[in-house]
Amino acid sequence: MKVIFKEYYERATLELPYDMELREFAYQPFESESYVRHLSFSNEVELKAYLAKNVPLHLYYSSAKYQLPSAKEMEEKGWMGADIQFDLDADHFCNVKKFNFCPTCGQAVEGDVCPRDGTQAIEYVEVTKECIEKTKEKAIDLVEILEDDFGFKPKVYFSGNRGFHVIVECSGDCALLSSSDRKQIAEYVMEINVPKYRGEPGDPGWVGRQARGKSGVEIDEQVTTDVKRLVRIPGSIHGKSGLLVRRVELEKFEFSKEALSPLKGTGILMPFVSGEFELIGEKVKLREKTPIRLDIALALYASLKGLGELKIYEKG
Ligand SMILES: [Zn+2]
């Protein structure tokens, strides 16, 4: 699996901020649960050379800009401001299917450990196309609020797994907004503490929006209030899905392997469990310990979701 990521990063086009030398970079390696942090690069060539030797499962840069991004202590970094980020996660907008199963015997498990063989259970969370569509509608509402009521020019990214990141690139005053300023923006977006009186659909702000029957957008408030958040790098692969983090036009966005996977070809998956699963919007039947040939995007997605092991990748 690591070799797939390695080959990808050798030819990847990463969308990097124009002031990348002010950002902290971080990644999670394949072999480790913890992040390697406090990296800094002055240009894309340097970063790509580093990634060729240190293959990331997850790859990030900081929403904050620093005088010394590679300093180990936050106080030494010299915070200079930060972009504003909004996260929309599908599991806030629909009931996702979740269950635990044992990868050894393929049986459903109630707790964390299989009572039959003591294996650590895997939690499977299914993200359906329908659910991503609902999340997309909320992202469209969020962008409207940010543009109309704040004058922001947000950029929208598919998160790589089950939602969207909406980023307002800031310089000047916007970058210097404090955590509590950002909390007010987050609350406004969520329709908390906004004026409520009878208005007309054409009225500005929430008055008009309420008259048009719209309601607040649930976002991850902690992400928005954090002034030193790590952001997934657009063009990187999300290590829990194998899909690309990428800039999207919401109206045209489609949750499909064609739109979101960087890979071509097929893979052989050895499933740990039997059942019908929705993988990147496609229904796939798996039988425990029965190898199945799938499009590589689906096979990699299934293996990163814990449903089986990717055995062979044949490039197409
Ligand atoms: Zn078991």
Coordinates of C-alpha atoms in Angstrom, one line a residue, residues 68-183:
L68 CA 9.9 30.3 12.4
P69 CA 7.6 27.5 11.3
S70 CA 10.1 24.8 12.1
A71 CA 10.6 25.9 15.8
K72 CA 9.6 23.1 18.1
E73 CA 7.8 25.3 20.7
M74 CA 4.7 27.2 19.8
E75 CA 6.0 30.3 21.6
E76 CA 9.2 30.3 19.5
K77 CA 7.3 30.0 16.2
G78 CA 6.1 33.6 16.2
W79 CA 2.5 33.4 15.1
M80 CA 1.7 35.9 12.3
G81 CA -1.9 35.1 11.6
A82 CA -4.0 32.3 10.2
D83 CA -6.5 31.5 7.5
I84 CA -10.1 30.7 8.5
Q85 CA -11.2 27.1 8.1
F86 CA -14.7 25.5 8.2
D87 CA -15.2 21.7 8.3
L88 CA -18.4 20.0 7.3
D89 CA -18.5 16.4 8.2
A90 CA -21.1 14.0 6.7
D91 CA -21.9 12.3 10.0
H92 CA -23.4 15.6 11.2
F93 CA -26.0 15.6 8.4
C94 CA -27.1 12.0 8.2
N95 CA -27.1 8.8 10.1
V96 CA -24.1 6.9 8.9
K97 CA -24.0 3.1 9.2
K98 CA -21.5 2.0 11.8
F99 CA -20.6 -1.4 13.1
N100 CA -17.7 -3.3 14.7
F101 CA -16.4 -6.5 13.3
C102 CA -13.6 -9.0 13.8
P103 CA -11.0 -9.1 10.9
T104 CA -10.0 -12.6 11.9
C105 CA -13.4 -14.4 12.1
G106 CA -15.5 -11.9 10.1
Q107 CA -18.2 -11.8 12.8
A108 CA -19.9 -8.7 14.2
V109 CA -18.5 -7.7 17.5
E110 CA -20.2 -5.6 20.3
G111 CA -17.1 -4.1 22.0
D112 CA -13.5 -3.5 21.0
V113 CA -12.3 -7.1 21.2
C114 CA -13.6 -10.3 19.5
P115 CA -14.9 -12.6 22.3
R116 CA -14.1 -15.7 20.1
D117 CA -10.4 -15.1 19.2
G118 CA -9.4 -11.9 21.1
T119 CA -8.7 -9.9 17.9
Q120 CA -9.0 -6.2 18.1
A121 CA -12.3 -5.2 16.4
I122 CA -12.4 -2.9 13.4
E123 CA -15.0 -0.1 13.3
Y124 CA -16.5 0.3 9.9
V125 CA -18.3 3.6 9.1
E126 CA -20.2 3.8 5.8
V127 CA -20.3 7.1 4.0
T128 CA -23.0 6.9 1.3
K129 CA -23.2 9.1 -1.8
E130 CA -26.6 10.3 -0.6
C131 CA -25.0 11.5 2.7
I132 CA -22.2 13.3 0.8
E133 CA -24.9 15.0 -1.3
K134 CA -26.7 16.3 1.8
T135 CA -23.4 17.6 3.1
K136 CA -22.7 19.3 -0.3
E137 CA -26.0 21.2 0.0
K138 CA -24.9 22.5 3.4
A139 CA -21.5 23.5 2.0
I140 CA -23.4 25.5 -0.7
D141 CA -25.3 27.3 2.1
L142 CA -22.1 28.0 4.0
V143 CA -20.4 29.5 1.0
E144 CA -23.4 31.7 0.4
I145 CA -23.2 33.0 4.0
L146 CA -19.5 33.7 3.8
E147 CA -19.7 35.5 0.5
D148 CA -22.9 37.5 1.1
D149 CA -22.6 38.4 4.8
F150 CA -18.8 38.6 5.3
G151 CA -17.6 39.4 1.8
F152 CA -15.2 36.5 2.0
K153 CA -14.0 34.6 -1.1
P154 CA -13.9 31.0 0.2
K155 CA -12.3 28.1 -1.5
V156 CA -14.0 24.7 -1.2
Y157 CA -12.2 21.3 -1.0
F158 CA -13.4 17.8 -0.8
S159 CA -11.8 16.6 2.5
G160 CA -10.7 13.3 1.0
N161 CA -13.0 11.2 3.1
R162 CA -16.5 12.3 4.2
G163 CA -17.0 16.0 3.9
F164 CA -15.8 19.4 2.8
H165 CA -13.2 22.0 4.0
V166 CA -14.1 25.6 3.3
I167 CA -11.1 27.8 3.6
V168 CA -10.9 31.6 3.6
E169 CA -7.3 32.6 2.8
C170 CA -6.5 35.6 4.9
S171 CA -4.0 38.4 4.9
G172 CA -4.2 41.6 6.9
D173 CA -7.0 42.0 9.5
C174 CA -8.8 38.7 8.7
A175 CA -5.6 36.7 9.4
L176 CA -5.3 38.4 12.8
L177 CA -8.8 37.5 14.0
S178 CA -8.6 36.0 17.5
S179 CA -10.1 32.7 18.5
S180 CA -13.1 34.4 20.1
D181 CA -13.6 36.5 17.0
R182 CA -13.6 33.3 15.0
K183 CA -16.1 31.8 17.5

